[in-house]
mmCIF file of C-alpha atoms in Angstrom:
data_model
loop_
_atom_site.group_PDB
_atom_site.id
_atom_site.type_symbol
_atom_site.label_atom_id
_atom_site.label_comp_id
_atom_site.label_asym_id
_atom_site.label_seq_id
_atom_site.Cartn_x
_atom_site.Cartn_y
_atom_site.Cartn_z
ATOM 1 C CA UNK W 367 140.819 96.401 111.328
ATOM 2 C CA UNK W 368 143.965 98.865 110.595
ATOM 3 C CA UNK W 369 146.986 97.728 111.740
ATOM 4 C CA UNK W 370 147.946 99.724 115.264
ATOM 5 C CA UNK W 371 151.293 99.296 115.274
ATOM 6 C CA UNK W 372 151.007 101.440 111.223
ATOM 7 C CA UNK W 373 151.136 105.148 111.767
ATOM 8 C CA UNK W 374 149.929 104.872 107.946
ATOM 9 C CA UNK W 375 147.427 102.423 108.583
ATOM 10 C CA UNK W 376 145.625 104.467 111.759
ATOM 11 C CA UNK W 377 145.699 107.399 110.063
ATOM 12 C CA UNK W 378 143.722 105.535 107.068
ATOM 13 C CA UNK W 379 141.109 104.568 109.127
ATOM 14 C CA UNK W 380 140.309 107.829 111.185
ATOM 15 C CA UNK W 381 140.288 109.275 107.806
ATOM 16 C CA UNK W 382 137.828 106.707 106.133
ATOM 17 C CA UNK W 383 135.397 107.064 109.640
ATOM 18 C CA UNK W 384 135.237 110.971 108.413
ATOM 19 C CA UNK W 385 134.822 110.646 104.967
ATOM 20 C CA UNK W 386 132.330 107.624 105.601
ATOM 21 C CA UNK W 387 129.188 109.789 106.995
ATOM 22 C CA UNK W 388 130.574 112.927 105.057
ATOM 23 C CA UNK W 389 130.027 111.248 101.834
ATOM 24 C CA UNK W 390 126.844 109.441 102.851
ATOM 25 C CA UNK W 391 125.446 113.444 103.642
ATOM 26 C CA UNK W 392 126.634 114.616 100.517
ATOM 27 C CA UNK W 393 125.231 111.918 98.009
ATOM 28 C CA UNK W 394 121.424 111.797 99.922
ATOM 29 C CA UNK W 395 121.542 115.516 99.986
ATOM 30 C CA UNK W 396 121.958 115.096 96.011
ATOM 31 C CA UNK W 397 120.052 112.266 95.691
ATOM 32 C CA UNK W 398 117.198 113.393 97.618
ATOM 33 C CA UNK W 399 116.999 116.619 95.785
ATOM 34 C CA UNK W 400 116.573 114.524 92.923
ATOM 35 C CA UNK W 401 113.639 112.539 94.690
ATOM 36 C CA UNK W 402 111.738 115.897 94.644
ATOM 37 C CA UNK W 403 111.474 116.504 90.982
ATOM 38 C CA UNK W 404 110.323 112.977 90.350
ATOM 39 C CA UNK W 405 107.730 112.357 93.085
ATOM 40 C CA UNK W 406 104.445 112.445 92.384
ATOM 41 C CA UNK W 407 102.666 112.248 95.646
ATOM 42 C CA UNK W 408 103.325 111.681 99.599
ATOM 43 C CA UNK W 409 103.989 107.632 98.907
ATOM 44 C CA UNK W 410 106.501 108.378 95.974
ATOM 45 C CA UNK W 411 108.220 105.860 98.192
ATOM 46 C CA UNK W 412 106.245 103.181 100.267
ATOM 47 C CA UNK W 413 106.916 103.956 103.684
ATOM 48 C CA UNK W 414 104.893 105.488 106.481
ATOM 49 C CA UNK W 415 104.589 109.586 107.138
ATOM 50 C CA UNK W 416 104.285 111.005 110.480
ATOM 51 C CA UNK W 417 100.939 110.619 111.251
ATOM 52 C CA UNK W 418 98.955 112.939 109.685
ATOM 53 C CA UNK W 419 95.114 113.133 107.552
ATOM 54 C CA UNK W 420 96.611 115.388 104.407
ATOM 55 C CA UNK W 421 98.136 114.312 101.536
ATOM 56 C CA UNK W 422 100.551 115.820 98.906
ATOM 57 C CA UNK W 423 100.539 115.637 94.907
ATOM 58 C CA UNK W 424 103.686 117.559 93.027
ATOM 59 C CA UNK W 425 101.247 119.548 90.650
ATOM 60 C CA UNK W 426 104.918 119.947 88.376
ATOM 61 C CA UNK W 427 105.809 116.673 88.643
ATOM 62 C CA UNK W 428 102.305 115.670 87.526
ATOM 63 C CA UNK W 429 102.120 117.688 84.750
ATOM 64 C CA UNK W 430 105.829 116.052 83.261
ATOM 65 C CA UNK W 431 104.306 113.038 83.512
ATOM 66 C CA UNK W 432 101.058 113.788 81.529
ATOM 67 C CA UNK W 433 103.353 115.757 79.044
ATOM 68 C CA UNK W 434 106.308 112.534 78.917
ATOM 69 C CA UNK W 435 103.208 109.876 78.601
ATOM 70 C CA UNK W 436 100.284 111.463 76.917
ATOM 71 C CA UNK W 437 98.121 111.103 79.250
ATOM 72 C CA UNK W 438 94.338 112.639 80.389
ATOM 73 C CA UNK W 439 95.872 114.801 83.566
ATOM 74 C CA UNK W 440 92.073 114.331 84.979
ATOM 75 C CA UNK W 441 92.452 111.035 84.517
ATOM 76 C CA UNK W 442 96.205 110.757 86.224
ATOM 77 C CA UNK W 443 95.080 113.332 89.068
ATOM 78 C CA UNK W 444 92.321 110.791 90.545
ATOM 79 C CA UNK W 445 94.788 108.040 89.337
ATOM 80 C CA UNK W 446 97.608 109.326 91.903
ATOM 81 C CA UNK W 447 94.762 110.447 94.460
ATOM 82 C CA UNK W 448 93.757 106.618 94.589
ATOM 83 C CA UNK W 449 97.156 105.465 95.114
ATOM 84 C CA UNK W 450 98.104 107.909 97.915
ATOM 85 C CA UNK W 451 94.116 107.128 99.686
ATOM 86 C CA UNK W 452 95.190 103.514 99.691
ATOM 87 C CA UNK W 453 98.939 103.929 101.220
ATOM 88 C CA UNK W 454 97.708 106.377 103.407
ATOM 89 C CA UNK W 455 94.958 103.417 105.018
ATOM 90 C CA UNK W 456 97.396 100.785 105.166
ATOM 91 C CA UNK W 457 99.742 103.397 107.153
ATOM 92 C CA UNK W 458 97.047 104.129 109.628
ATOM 93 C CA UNK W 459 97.302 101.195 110.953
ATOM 94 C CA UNK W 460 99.215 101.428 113.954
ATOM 95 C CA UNK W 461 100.636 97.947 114.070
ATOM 96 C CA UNK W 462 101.835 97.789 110.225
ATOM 97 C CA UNK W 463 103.096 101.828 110.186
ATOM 98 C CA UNK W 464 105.166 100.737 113.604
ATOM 99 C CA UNK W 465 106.488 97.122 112.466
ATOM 100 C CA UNK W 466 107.617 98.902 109.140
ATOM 101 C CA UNK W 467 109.229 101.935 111.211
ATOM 102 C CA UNK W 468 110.824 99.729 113.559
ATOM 103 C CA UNK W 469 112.393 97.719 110.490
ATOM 104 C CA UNK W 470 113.222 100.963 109.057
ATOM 105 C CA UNK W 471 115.188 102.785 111.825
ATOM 106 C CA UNK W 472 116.835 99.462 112.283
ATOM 107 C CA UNK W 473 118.344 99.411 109.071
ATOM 108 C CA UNK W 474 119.575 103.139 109.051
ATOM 109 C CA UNK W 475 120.803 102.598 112.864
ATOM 110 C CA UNK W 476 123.307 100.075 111.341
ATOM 111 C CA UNK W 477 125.408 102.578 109.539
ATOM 112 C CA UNK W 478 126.460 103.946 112.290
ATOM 113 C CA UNK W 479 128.205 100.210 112.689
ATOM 114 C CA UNK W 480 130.117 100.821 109.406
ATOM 115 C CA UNK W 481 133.153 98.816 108.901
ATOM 116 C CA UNK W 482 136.103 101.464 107.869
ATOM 117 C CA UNK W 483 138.419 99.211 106.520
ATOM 118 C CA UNK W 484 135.390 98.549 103.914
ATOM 119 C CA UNK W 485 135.940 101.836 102.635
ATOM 120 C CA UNK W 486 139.385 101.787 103.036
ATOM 121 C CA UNK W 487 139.685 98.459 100.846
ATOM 122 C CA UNK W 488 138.134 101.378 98.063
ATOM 123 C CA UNK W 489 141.032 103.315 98.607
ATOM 124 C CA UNK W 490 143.110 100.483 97.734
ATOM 125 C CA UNK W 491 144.318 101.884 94.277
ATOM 126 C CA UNK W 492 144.407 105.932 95.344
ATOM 127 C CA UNK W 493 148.412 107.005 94.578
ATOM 128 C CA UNK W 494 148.584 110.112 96.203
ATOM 129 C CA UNK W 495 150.674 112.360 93.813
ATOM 130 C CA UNK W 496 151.033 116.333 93.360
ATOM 131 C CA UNK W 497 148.978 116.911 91.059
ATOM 132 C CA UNK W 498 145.638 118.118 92.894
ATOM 133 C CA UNK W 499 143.388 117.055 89.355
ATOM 134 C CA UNK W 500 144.945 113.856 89.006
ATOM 135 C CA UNK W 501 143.893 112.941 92.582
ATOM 136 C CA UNK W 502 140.403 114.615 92.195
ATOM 137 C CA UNK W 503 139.532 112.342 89.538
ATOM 138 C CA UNK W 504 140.947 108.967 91.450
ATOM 139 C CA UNK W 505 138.674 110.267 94.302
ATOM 140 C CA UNK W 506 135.806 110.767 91.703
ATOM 141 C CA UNK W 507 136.272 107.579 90.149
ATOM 142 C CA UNK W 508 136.435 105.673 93.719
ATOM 143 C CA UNK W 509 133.239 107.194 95.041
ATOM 144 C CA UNK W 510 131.370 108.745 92.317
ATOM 145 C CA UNK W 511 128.937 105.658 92.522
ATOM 146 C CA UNK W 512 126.741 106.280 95.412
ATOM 147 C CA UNK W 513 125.701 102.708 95.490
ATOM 148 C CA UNK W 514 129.159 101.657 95.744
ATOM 149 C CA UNK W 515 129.235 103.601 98.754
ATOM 150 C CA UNK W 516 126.479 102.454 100.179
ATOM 151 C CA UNK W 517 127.651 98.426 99.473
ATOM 152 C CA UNK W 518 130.589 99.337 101.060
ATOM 153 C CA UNK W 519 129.147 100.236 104.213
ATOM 154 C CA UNK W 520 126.008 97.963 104.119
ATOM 155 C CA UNK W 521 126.879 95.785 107.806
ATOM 156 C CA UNK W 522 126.016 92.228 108.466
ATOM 157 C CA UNK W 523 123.218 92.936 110.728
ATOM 158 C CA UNK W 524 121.929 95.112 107.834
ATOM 159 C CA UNK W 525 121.698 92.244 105.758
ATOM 160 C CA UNK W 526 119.417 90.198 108.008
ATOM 161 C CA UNK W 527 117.080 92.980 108.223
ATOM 162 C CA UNK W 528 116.148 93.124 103.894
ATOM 163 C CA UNK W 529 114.526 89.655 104.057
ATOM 164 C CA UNK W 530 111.472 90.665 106.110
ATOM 165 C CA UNK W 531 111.793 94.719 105.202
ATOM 166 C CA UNK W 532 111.487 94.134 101.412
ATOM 167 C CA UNK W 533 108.574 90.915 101.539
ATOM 168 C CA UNK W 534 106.600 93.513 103.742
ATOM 169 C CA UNK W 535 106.798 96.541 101.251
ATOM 170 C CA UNK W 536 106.308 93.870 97.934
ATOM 171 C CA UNK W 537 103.088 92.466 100.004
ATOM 172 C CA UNK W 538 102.106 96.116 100.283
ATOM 173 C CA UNK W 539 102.839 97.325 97.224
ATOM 174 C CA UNK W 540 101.222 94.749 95.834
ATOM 175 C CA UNK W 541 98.096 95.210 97.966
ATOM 176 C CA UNK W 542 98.093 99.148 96.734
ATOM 177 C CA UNK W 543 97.994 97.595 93.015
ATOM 178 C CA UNK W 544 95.229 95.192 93.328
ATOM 179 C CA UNK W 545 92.655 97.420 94.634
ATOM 180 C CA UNK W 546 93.817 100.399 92.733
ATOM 181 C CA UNK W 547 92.701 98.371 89.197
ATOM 182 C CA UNK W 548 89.981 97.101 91.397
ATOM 183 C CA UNK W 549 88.713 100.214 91.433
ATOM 184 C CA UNK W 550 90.440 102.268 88.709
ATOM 185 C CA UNK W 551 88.894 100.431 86.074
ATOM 186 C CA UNK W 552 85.522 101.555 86.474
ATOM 187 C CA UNK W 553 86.100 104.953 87.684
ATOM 188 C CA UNK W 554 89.211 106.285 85.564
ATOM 189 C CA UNK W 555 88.748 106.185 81.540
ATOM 190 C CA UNK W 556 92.438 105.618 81.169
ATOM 191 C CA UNK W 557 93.434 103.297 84.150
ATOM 192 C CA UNK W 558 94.894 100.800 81.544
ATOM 193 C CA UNK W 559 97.104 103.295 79.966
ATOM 194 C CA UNK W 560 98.282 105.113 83.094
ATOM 195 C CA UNK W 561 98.552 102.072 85.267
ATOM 196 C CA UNK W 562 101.326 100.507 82.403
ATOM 197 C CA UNK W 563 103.166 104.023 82.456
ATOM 198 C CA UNK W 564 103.290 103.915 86.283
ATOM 199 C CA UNK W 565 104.533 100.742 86.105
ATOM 200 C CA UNK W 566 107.302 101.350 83.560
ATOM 201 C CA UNK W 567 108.389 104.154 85.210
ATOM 202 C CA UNK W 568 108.607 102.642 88.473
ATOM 203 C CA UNK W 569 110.693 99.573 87.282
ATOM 204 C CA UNK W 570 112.812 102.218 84.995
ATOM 205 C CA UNK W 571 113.974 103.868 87.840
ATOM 206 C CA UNK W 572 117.664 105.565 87.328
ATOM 207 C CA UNK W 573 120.749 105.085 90.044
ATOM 208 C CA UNK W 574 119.949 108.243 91.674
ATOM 209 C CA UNK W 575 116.647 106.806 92.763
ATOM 210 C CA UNK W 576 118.010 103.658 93.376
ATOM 211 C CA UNK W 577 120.080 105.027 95.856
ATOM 212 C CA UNK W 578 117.297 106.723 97.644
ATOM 213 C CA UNK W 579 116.076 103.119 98.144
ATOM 214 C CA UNK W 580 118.157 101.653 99.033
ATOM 215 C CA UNK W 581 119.614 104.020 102.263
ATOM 216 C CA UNK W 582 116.700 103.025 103.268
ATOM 217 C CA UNK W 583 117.205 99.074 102.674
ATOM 218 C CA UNK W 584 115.024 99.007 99.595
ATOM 219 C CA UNK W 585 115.438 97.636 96.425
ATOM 220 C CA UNK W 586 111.742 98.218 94.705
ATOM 221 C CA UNK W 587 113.125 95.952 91.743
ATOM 222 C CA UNK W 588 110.660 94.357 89.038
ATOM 223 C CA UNK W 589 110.884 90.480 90.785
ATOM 224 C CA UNK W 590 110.425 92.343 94.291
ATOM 225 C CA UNK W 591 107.130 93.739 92.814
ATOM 226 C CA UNK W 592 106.157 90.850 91.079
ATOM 227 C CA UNK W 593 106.823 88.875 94.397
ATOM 228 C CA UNK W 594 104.161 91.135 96.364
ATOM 229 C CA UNK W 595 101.549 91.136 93.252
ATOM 230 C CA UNK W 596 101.791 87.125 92.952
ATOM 231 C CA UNK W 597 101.425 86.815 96.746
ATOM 232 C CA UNK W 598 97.852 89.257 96.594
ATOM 233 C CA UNK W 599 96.802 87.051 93.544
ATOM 234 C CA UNK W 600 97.049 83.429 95.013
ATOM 235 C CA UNK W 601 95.292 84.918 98.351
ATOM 236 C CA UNK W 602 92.672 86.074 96.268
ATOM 237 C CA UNK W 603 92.605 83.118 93.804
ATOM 238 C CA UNK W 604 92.410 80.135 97.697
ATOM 239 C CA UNK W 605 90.428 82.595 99.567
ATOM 240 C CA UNK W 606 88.561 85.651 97.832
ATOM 241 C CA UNK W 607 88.769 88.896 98.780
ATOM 242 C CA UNK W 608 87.550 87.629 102.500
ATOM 243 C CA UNK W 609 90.599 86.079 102.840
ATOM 244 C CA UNK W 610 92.827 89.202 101.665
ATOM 245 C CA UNK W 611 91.024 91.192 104.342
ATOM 246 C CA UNK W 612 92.743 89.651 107.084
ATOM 247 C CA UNK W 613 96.181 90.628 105.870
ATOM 248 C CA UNK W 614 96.478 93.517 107.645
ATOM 249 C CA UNK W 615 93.992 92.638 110.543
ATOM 250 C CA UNK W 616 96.378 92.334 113.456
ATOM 251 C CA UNK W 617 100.398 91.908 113.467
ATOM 252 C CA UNK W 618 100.452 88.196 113.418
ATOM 253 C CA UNK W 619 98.688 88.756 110.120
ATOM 254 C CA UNK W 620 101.610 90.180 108.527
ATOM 255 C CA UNK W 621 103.304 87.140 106.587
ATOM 256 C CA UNK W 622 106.783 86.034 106.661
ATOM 257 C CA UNK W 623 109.285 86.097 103.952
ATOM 258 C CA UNK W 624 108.621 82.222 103.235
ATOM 259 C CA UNK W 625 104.838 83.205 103.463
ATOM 260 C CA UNK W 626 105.243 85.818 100.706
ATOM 261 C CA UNK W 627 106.633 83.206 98.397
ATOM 262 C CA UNK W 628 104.031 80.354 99.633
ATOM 263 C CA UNK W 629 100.546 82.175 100.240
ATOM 264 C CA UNK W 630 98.888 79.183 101.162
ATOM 265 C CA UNK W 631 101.408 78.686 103.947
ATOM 266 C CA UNK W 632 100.254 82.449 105.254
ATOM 267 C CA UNK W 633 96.528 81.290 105.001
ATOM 268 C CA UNK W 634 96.963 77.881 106.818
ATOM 269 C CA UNK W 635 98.564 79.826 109.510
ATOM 270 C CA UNK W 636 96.610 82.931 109.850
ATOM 271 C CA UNK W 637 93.393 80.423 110.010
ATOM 272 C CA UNK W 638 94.375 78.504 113.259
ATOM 273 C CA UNK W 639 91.908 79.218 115.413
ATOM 274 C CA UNK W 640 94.215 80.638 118.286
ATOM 275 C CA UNK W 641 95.274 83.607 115.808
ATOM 276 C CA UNK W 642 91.532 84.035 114.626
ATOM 277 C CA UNK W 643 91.106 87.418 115.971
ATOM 278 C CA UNK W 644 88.376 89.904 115.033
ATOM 279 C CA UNK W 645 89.931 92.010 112.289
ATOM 280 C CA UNK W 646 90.866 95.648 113.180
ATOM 281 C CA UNK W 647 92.424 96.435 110.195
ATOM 282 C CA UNK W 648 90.619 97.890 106.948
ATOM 283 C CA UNK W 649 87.146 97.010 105.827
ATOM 284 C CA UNK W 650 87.076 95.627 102.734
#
């Protein structure tokens, strides 16, 4: 907290609440711009739409892709249709699409509880001077890293929301993946090949769209991923696909953190018979 009794100091912090959220507008305007020439469909990111029974594909942004990877763009056009279909059903259900939301707005809500003197503490080594380029280029070099930004502003309460935000979107992710080959590999000539590309270019992912991410509290990292496709794959391997059905049957269904690194933790638990509801969630 700024000193009160520091003209200096006050001023310092009713500047660094203006430039806070002015900042924060001016880097996800950027960033988000940037979003749009890489997305390839509605579920570029894994979260849930307003609710809705059309989906988008970014016939440019397809087209780089078939051009950067050498790809059939028959072949990548059902590929991303596949992958959008199965977001889409996962999102229809009310009880995941809400929990995710609620985890969601959560996490953006806490900005608004920004700490000032975090920011401030950036400012640190800015020497005010008279010469307007000189100070232009400490101010560049203090916040020209969005995600420095954002980690300076990330709050406490933020924090405690990742844990179950991220083990929720790596389960799902990883849910999207399984039945995508499932599928893919008998219907799409070039699954292998395009599945490998969409995987590389998901986990090569620059700053800018790292930043996207995470104002939303995401961090689709490679371990993240690999997190949600190991959880899918020991379901499958204790239970069968029977057993992976459930997942998204009601909303004590949806496994914990711990859960997501122990699946046969989520099974034992899901199977007591108090919680053994009939499943409303997709049929398998």
């Amino acid at each position: 907290p700024p000193d009160t009794d520091d003209p200096a100091a006050t001023l310092l912090s009713g500047i660094m609440k203006m430039i806070g959220p002015t900042m924060m507008a001016m880097s996800a305007g950027s960033m988000v711009g940037h979003l749009s020439t890489r997305a390839l469909g509605s579920y570029h990111l894994p979260i849930p739409r307003r609710a809705t029974s059309e989906l988008a594909i970014v016939g440019p942004n397809v087209a780089d892709f078939v051009d950067e990877w050498s790809v059939d763009a028959d072949d990548v056009g059902l590929w991303i249709c596949l992958h959008e279909l199965l977001h889409h059903a996962v999102f229809n259900i009310d009880h995941v699409r809400e929990r995710i939301m609620a985890l969601l707005q959560s996490f953006a809500a806490g900005f608004q509880q920004a700490d000032a003197g975090a920011l401030e503490q950036k400012l640190g080594n800015f020497e005010p001077s008279g010469d307007l380029e000189g100070m232009q280029q400490q101010m560049q070099q203090i916040f020209g890293d969005p995600e420095m930004l954002l980690g300076a502003m990330r709050t406490p309460a933020q924090e405690a929301i990742v844990p179950e935000l991220e083990s929720l979107l790596a389960v799902l992710v990883g849910w999207v993946d399984h039945h995508l080959d499932a599928i893919g590999q008998h219907l799409i000539g070039g699954h292998e090949q395009i599945t490998e590309a969409m995987r590389r270019r998901r986990v090569s992912a620059g700053p800018q769209d790292r930043f996207v991410e995470k104002m939303l509290g995401l961090d689709l990292r490679r371990d993240l991923l690999e997190r949600g496709q190991s959880f899918i794959a020991g379901v499958v391997e204790r239970g069968g696909e029977d057993q992976l059905a459930k997942l998204w049957a009601n909303v004590d269904h949806l496994p914990t953190p711990n859960e997501v690194d122990a699946p046969g933790l989520w099974i034992a638990r899901i199977d007591l018979p108090d919680l053994d509801e009939p499943a409303t969630g997709i049929d398998e």
